[in-house]
CSV table of C-alpha atoms in Angstrom, one decimal:
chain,number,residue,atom,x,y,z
A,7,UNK,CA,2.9,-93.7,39.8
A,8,UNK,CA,4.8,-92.8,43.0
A,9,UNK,CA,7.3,-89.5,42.3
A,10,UNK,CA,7.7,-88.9,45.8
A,11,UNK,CA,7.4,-89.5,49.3
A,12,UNK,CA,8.2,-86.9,52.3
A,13,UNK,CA,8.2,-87.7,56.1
A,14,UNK,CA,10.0,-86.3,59.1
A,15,UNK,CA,10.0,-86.9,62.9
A,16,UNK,CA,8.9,-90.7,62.1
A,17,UNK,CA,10.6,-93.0,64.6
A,18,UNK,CA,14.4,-92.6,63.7
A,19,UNK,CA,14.2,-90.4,61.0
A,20,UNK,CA,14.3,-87.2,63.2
A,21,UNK,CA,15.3,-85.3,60.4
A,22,UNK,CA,13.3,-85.0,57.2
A,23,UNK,CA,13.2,-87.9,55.5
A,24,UNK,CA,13.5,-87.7,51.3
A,25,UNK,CA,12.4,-90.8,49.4
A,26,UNK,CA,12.4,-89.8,45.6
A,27,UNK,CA,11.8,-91.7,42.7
A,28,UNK,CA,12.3,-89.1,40.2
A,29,UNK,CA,15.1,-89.9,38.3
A,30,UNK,CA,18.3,-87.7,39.4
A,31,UNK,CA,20.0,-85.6,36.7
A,32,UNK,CA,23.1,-86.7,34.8
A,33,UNK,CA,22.0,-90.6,34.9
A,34,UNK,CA,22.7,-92.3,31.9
A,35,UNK,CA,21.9,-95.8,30.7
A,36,UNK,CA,19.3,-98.4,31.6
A,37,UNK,CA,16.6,-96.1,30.7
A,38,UNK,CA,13.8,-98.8,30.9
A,39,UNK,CA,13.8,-97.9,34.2
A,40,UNK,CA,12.6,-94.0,33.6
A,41,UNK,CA,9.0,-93.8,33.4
A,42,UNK,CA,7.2,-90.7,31.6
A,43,UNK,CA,3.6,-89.0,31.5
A,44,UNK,CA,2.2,-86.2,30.6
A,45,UNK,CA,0.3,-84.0,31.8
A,46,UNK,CA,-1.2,-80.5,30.1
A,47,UNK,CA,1.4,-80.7,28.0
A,48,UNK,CA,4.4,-81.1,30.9
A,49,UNK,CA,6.2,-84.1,30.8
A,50,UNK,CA,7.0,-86.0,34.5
A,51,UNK,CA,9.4,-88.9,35.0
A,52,UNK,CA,10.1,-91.3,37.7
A,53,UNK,CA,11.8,-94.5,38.3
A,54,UNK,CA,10.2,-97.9,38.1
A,55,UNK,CA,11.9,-99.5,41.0
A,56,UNK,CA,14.3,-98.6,43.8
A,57,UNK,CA,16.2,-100.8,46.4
A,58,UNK,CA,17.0,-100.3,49.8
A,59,UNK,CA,20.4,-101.3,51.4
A,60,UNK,CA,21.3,-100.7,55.3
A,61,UNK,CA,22.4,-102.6,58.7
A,62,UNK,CA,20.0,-104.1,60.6
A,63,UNK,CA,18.0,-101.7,62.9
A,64,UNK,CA,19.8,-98.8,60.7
A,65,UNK,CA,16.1,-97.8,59.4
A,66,UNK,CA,15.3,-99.4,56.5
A,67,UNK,CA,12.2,-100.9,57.7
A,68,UNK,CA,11.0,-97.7,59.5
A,69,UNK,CA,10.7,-95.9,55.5
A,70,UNK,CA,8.4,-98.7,54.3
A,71,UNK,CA,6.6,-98.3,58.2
A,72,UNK,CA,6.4,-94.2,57.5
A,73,UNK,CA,4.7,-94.8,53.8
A,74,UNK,CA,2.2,-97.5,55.7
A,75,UNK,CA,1.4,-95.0,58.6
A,76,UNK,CA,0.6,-91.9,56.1
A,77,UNK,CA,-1.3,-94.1,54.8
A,78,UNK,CA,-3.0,-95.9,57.1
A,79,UNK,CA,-4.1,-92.3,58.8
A,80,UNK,CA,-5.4,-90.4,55.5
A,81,UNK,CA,-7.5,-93.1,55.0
A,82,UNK,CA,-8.8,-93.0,58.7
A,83,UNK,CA,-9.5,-89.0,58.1
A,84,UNK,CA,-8.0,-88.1,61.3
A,85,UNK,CA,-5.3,-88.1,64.3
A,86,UNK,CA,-7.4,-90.8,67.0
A,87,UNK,CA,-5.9,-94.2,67.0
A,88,UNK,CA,-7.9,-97.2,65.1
A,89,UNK,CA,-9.8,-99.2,66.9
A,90,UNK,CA,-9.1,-102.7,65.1
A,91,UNK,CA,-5.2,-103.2,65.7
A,92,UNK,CA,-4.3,-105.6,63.6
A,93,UNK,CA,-1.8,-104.4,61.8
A,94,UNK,CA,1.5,-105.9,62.0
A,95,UNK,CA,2.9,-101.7,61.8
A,96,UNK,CA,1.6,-100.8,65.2
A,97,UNK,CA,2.3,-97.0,64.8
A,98,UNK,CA,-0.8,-96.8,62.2
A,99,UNK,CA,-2.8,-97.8,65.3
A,100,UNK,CA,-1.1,-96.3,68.0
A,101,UNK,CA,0.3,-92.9,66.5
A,102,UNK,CA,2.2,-92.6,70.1
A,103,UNK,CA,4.8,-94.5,68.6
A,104,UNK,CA,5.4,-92.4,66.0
A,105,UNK,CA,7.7,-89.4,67.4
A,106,UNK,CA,11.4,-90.1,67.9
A,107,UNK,CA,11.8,-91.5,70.9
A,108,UNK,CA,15.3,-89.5,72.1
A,109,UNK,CA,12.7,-86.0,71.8
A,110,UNK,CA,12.0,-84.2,74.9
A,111,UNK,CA,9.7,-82.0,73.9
A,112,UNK,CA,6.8,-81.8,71.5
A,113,UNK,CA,8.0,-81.8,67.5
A,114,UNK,CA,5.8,-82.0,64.4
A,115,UNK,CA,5.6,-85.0,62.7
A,116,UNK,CA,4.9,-84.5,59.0
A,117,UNK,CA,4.2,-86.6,55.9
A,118,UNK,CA,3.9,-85.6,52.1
A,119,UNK,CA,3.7,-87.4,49.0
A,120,UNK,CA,3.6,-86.7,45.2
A,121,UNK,CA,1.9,-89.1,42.8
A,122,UNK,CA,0.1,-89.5,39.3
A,123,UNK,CA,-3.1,-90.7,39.4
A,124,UNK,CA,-5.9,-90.7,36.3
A,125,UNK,CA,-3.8,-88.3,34.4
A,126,UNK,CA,-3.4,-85.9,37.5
A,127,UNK,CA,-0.4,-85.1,39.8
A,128,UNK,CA,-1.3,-85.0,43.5
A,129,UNK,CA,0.6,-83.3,46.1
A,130,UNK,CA,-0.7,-84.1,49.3
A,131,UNK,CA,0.8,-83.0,53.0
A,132,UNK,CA,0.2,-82.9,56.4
A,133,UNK,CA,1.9,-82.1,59.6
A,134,UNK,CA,0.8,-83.1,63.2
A,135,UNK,CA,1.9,-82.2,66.8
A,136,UNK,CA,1.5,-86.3,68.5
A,137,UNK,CA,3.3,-84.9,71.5
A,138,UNK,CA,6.5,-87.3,72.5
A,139,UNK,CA,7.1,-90.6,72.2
A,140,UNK,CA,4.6,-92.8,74.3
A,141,UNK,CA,2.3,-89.9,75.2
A,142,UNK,CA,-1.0,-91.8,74.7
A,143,UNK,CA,-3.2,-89.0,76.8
A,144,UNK,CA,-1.7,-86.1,74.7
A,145,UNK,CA,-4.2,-83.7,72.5
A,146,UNK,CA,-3.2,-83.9,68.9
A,147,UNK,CA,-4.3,-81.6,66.4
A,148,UNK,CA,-3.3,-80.9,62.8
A,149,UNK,CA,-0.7,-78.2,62.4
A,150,UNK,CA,-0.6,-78.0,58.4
A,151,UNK,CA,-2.6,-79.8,55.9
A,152,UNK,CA,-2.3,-78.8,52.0
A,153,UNK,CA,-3.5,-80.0,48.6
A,154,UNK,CA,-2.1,-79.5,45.1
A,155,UNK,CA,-3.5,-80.9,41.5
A,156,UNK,CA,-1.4,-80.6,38.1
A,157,UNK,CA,1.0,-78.0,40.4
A,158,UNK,CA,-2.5,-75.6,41.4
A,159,UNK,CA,-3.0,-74.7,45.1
A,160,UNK,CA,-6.5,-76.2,46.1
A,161,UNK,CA,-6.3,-75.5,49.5
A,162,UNK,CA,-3.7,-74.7,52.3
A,163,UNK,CA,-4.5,-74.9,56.0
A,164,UNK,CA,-2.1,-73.8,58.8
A,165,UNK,CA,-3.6,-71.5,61.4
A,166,UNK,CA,-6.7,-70.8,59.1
A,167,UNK,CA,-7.5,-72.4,55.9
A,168,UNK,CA,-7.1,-70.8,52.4
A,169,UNK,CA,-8.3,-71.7,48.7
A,170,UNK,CA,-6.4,-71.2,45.9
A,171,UNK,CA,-8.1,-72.3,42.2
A,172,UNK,CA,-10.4,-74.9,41.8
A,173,UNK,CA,-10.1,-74.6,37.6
A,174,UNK,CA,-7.7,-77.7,37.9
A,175,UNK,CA,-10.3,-80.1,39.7
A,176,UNK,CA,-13.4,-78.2,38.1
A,177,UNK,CA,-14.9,-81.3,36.6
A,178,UNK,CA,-14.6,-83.4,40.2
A,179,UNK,CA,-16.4,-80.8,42.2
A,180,UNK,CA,-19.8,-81.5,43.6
A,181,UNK,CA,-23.0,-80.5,41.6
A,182,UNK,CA,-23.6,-76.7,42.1
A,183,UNK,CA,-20.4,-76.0,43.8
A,184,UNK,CA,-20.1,-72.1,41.7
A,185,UNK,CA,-23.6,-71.0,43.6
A,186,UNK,CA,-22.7,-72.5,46.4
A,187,UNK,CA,-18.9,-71.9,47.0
A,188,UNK,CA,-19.0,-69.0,49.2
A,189,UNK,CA,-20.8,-70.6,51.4
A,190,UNK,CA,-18.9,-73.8,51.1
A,191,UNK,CA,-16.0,-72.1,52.3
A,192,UNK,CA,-17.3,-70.0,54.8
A,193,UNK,CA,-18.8,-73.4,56.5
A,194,UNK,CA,-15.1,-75.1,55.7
A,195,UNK,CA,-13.1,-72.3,57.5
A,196,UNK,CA,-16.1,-72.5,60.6
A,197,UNK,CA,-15.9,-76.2,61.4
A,198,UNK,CA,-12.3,-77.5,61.1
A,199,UNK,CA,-11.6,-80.3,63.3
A,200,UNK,CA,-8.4,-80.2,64.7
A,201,UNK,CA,-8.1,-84.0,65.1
A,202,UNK,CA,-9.4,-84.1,61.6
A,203,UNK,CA,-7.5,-84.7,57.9
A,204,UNK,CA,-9.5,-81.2,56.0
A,205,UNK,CA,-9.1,-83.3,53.0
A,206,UNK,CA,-11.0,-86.4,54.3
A,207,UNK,CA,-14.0,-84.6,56.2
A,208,UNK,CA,-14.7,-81.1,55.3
A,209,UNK,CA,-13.1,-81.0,51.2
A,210,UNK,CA,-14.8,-84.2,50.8
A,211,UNK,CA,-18.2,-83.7,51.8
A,212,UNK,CA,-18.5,-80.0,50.7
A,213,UNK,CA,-16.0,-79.8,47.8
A,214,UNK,CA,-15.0,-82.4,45.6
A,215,UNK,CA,-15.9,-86.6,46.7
A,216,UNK,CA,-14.9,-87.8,43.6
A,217,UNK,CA,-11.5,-86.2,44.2
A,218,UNK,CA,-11.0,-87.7,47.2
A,219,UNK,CA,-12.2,-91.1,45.8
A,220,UNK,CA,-9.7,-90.6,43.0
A,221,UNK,CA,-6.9,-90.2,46.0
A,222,UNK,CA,-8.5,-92.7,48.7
A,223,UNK,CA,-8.6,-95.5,45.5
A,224,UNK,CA,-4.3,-94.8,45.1
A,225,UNK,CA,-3.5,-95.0,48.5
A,226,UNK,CA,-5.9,-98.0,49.1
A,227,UNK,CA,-5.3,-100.1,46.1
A,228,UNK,CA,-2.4,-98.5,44.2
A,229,UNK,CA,-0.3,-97.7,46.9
A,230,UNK,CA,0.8,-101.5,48.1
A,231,UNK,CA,2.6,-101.4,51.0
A,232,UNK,CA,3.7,-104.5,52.4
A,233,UNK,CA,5.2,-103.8,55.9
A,234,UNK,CA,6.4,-106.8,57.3
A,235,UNK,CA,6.3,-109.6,54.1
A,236,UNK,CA,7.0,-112.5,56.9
A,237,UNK,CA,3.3,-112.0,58.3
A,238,UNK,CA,1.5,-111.5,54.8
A,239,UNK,CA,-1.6,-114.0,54.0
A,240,UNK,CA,-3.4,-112.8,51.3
A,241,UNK,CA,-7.3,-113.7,51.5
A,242,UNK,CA,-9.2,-115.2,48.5
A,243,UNK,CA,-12.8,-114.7,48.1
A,244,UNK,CA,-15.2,-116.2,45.8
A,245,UNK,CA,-18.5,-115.0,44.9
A,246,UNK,CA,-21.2,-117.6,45.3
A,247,UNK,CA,-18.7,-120.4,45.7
A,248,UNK,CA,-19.3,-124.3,46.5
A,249,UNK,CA,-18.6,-125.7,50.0
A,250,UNK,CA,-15.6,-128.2,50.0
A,251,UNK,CA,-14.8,-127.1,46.5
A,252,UNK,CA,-11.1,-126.7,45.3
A,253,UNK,CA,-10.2,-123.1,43.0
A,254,UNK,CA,-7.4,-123.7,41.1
A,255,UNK,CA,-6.4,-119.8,39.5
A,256,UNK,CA,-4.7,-120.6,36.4
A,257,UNK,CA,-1.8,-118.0,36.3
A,258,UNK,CA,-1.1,-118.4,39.5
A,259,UNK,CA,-0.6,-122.3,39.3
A,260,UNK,CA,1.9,-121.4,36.4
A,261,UNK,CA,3.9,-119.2,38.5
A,262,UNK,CA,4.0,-121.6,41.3
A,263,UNK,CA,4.9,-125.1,39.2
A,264,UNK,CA,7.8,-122.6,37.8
A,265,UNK,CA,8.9,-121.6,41.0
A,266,UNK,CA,8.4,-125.3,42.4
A,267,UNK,CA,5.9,-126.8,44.5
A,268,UNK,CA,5.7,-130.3,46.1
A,269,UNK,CA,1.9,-131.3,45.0
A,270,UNK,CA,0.0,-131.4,41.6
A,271,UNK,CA,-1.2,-128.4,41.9
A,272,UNK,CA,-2.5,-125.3,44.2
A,273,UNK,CA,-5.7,-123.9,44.7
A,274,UNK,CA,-8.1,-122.8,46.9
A,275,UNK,CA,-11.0,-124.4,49.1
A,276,UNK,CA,-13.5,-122.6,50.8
A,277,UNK,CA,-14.4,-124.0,54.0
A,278,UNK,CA,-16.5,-121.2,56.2
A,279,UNK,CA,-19.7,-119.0,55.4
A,280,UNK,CA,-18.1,-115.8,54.9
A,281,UNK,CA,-16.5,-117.3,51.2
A,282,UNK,CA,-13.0,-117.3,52.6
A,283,UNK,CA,-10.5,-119.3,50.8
A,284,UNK,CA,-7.5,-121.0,52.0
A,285,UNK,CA,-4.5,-122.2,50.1
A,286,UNK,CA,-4.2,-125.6,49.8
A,287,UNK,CA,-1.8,-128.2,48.2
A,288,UNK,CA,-3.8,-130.2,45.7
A,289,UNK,CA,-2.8,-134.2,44.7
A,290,UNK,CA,-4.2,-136.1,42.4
A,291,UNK,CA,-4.9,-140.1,43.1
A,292,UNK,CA,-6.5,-142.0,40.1
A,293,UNK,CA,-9.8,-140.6,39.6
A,294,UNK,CA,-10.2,-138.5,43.2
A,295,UNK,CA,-8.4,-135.5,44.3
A,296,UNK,CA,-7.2,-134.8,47.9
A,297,UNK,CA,-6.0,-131.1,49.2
A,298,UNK,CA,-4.8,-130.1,52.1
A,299,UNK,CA,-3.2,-126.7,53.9
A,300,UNK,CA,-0.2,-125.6,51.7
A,301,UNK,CA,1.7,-125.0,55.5
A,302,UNK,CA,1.6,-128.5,56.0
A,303,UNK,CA,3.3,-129.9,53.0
A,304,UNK,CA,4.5,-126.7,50.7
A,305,UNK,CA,8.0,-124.9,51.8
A,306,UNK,CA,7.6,-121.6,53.8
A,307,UNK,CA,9.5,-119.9,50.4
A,308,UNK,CA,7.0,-121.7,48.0
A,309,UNK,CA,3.7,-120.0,50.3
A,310,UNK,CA,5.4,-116.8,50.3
A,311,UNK,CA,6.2,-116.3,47.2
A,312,UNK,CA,2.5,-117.3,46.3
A,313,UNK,CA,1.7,-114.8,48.1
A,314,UNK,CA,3.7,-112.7,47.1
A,315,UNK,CA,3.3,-113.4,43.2
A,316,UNK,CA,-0.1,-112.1,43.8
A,317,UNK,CA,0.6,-108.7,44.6
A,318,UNK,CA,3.0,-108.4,41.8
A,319,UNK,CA,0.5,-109.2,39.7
A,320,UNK,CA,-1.7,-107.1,40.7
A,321,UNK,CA,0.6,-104.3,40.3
A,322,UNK,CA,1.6,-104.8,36.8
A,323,UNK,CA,-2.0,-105.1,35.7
A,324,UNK,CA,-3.3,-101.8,37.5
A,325,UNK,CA,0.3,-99.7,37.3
A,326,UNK,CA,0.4,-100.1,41.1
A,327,UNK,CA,3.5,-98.9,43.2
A,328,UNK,CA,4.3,-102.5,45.8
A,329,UNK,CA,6.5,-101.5,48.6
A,330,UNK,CA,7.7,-104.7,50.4
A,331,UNK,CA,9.9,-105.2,53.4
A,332,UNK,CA,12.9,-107.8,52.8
A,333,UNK,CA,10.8,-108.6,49.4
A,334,UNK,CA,13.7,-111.5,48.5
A,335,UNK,CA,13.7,-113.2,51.9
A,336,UNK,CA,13.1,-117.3,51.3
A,337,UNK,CA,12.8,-116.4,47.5
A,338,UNK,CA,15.8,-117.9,45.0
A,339,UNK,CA,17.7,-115.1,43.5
A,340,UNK,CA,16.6,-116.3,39.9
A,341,UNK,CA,13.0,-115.7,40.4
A,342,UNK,CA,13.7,-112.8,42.0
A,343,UNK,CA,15.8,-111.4,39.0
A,344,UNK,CA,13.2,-112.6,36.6
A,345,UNK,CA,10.7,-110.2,38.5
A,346,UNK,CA,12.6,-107.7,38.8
A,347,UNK,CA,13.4,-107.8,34.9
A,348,UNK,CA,9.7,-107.7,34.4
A,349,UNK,CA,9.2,-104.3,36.4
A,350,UNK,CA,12.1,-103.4,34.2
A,351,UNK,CA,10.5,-104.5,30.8
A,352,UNK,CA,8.6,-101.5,29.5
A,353,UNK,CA,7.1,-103.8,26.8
A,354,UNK,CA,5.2,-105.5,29.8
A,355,UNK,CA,5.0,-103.0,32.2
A,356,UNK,CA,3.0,-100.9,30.2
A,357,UNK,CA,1.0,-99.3,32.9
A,358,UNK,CA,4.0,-97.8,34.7
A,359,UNK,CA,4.4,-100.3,38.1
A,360,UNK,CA,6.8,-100.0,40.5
A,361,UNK,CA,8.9,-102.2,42.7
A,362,UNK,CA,11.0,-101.0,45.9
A,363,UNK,CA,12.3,-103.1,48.6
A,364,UNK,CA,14.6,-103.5,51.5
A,365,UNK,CA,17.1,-106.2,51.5
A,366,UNK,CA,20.5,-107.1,52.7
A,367,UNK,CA,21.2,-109.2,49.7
A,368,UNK,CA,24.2,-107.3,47.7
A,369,UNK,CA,23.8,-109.0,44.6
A,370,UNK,CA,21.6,-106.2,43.2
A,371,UNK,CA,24.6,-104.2,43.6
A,372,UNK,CA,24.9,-104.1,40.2
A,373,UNK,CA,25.4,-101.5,37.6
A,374,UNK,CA,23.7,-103.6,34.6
A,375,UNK,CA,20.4,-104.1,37.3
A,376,UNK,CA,19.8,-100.7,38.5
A,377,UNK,CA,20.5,-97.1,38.1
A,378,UNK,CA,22.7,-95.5,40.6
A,379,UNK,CA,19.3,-92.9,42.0
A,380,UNK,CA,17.5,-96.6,42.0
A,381,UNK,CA,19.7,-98.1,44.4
A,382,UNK,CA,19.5,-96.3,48.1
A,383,UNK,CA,21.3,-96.3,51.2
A,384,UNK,CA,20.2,-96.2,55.5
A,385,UNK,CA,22.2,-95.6,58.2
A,386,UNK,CA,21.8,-95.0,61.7
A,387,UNK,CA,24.4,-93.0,63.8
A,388,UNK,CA,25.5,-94.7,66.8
A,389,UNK,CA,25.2,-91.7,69.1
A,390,UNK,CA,22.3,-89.9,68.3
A,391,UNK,CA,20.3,-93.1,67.0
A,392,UNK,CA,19.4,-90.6,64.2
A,393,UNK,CA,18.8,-92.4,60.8
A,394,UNK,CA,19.7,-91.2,57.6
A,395,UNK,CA,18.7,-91.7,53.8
A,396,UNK,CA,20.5,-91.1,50.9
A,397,UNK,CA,21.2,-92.0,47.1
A,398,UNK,CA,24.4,-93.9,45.3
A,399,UNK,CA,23.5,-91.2,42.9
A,400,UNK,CA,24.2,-88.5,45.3
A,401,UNK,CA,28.1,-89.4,45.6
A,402,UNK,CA,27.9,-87.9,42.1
A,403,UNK,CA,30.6,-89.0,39.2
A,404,UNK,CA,33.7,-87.3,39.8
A,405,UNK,CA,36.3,-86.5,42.5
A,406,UNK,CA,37.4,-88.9,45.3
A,407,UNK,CA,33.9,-89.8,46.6
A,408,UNK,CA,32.4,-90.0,42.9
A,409,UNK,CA,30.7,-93.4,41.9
A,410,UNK,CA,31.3,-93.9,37.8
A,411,UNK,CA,28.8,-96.5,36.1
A,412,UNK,CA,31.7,-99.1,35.5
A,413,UNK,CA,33.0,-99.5,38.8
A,414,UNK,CA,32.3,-102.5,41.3
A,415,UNK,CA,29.1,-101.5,43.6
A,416,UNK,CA,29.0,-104.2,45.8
A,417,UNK,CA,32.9,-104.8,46.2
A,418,UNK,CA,32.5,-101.1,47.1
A,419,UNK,CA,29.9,-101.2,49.3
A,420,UNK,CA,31.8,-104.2,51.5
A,421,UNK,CA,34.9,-101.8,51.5
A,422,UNK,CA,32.3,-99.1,53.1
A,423,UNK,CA,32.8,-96.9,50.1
A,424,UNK,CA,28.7,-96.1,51.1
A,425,UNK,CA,28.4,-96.2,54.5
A,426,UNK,CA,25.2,-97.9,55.2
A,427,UNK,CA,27.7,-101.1,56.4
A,428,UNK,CA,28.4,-102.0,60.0
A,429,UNK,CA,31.4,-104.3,61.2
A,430,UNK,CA,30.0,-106.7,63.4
A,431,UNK,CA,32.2,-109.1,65.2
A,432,UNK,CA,30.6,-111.9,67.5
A,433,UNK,CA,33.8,-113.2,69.0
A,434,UNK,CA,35.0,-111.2,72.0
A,435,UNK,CA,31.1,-112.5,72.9
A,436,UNK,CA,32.3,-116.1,72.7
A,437,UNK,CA,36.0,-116.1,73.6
A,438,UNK,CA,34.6,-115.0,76.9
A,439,UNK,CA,32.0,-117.3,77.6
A,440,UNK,CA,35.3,-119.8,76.8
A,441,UNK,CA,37.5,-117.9,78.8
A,442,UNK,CA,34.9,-118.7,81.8
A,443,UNK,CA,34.5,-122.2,80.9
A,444,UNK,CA,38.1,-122.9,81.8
A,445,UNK,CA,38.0,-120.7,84.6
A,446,UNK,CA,34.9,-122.5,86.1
């Protein structure tokens, strides 16, 4: 469960970036949307989904890209680009990409994030000097790395690093640690790497791997985030499956003949040695069945939302937090609403999932939908190309700029009550290509 997420010096968001789902205080109604667990006896809340509004280019996009770097580099261990660069975020391959590009000089870049995982709060940040913007050849190093479980310093490293008490994570550490943990430390303090994550290498191997699994299993698994949705195909595998045979997966057939597809049925064939499946439409003719790609006869909207439906799944099941850019694009509002209602449901979403997206759609402007600290706002400023993040929450209830439950979001939002909302006008553009039609 996602509480929150920290990151500053990323792209346009020069300033420190603050993306909190903890519910703000003073927020009343729709309370299927507060989460709760406890832990020793404290009781922590946070919101089960949150969307994002903004202009194109305002940042929007570069929030979900800042969640997928952090985690894309924890999970690497360290500051040197990856080698395979696939990924359709290319600042978690290339962290040149990362600093604001209107910096002269050198300025941290940091991340942090806050999370419940296994009946454990985690608190994990990190700050690194990248150089500026495009520097490829620049040495990076780690300037501040830090770890915190059920609110108990493990271990802080700035110039030198520092334990604090291991009584919180006592029954993760590694066999023998008490004889040992002098000399654990001593070795720790020795051999940091400045290139290197201290939670990823030295804490790891010397400390505590099943704390780090605990952490690396969240951000792998738990922590979905989808950075560009248009570019998303999910890969099937079956174990010990037949050549040329088709899979149809029951639930997600369901989803899809809801939705509306244009065959029988889909499913899956595997084709190659490595036990890959790919989606296929399936017909049925008398007693034979044909299938063929789902790109050659499904709509683009009825693929992605397969794939799509997936992931959704697979959050509800395992309480996973799914971060999608433009989540809604080619989807029909209804079956977006109906999934949305589902994150919303606490009688189905027992195990605490969470849903945030981007969009420009306003009809989730809406007071009966979403809480005001679920709904967010990006904007950019035209001058400094500086992005900014902020809450509808934050306007607060009273006074001129105060937003009250009952009022009209999205009538309010188009009268740039928000901000977050840029006039765009196209016809200057096209009265003079007219104007030098005639004159030609």
């Amino acid at each position: 469960m996602l509480l929150e997420f920290k990151a500053s010096n990323y792209k346009s968001f020069k300033d420190e970036l603050v993306f909190s789902l903890i519910p703000a205080p003073k927020q009343k109604g729709l309370d299927y949307s507060v989460q709760e667990e406890t832990i020793e006896k404290r009781t922590y809340k946070s919101l089960c989904s949150a969307v994002i509004y903004g202009p194109n280019a305002s940042g929007k996009t570069n929030i979900i890209g800042a969640m997928d770097t952090f985690k894309s580099v924890v999970l690497r261990g360290h500051l040197r680009n990856a080698e395979d660069k696939n990924n359709p975020n290319a600042a978690d391959d290339a962290l040149e990409l990362i600093p604001n590009n209107a910096t002269d000089s050198p300025m941290p870049v940091s991340f942090s994030v806050k999370f419940i995982a296994d009946g454990l709060l985690i608190e994990y940040a990190f700050s690194a000097d990248l150089g500026t913007f495009l520097d490829v050849d620049y040495k990076r190093r780690i300037l501040s790395e830090s770890l915190s479980v059920n609110e108990s310093r493990i271990f802080v490293r700035d110039n030198e690093l520092e334990f604090g008490s291991f009584q919180s994570i006592e029954a993760f550490m590694v066999n023998a640690f008490e004889q040992n943990e002098d000399g654990a430390k001593a070795l720790a303090k020795s051999n940091l790497n400045d290139e290197e994550l201290f939670l990823m290498n030295g804490f790891k191997n010397m400390f505590s791997a099943k704390l780090v699994a605990l952490i690396s299993e969240w951000l792998d698994h738990k922590f979905m985030v989808i950075y560009r949705a248009d570019t998303m195909q999910l890969i099937r595998k079956f174990s010990d499956p037949k050549k040329k045979s088709v899979y149809i997966e029951k639930t997600l057939n369901e989803a899809a003949t809801y939705f509306g597809i244009n065959s029988n049925a889909l499913g899956h064939v595997v084709e190659d040695d490595n036990n890959e499946a790919k989606l296929c439409s399936v017909f049925k003719q008398s007693t034979k069945g044909t299938a063929i790609p789902a790109e050659l006869f499904e709509s683009y909207g009825t693929i992605r939302f397969i794939n799509m439906f997936s992931l959704v799944v697979n959050a509800l099941l395992n309480g996973g937090t799914l971060i999608v850019d433009e989540f809604d694009a080619s989807i029909h509002p209804m079956a977006l609403m109906n999934i949305i209602n589902i994150f919303h449901n606490d009688e189905i979403n027992v195990n605490h999932a969470q849903l945030i997206f981007n969009t420009h759609n306003p009809i989730f402007l809406n007071p009966n939908l979403y809480r005001r600290d679920e709904i967010k706002f990006v904007e950019r400023d035209d001058n400094s190309h500086v992005s900014s993040h902020y809450s509808l929450s934050d306007f607060g209830t009273t006074g001129k700029n105060g937003v009250r439950k009952n009022e009209d979001y999205m009538k309010n939002y188009f009268v740039d009550r928000y901000g977050a909302i840029k006039d765009i006008d196209f016809t200057p553009i096209f009265e003079e290509l007219i104007f030098r039609g005639k004159e030609v």
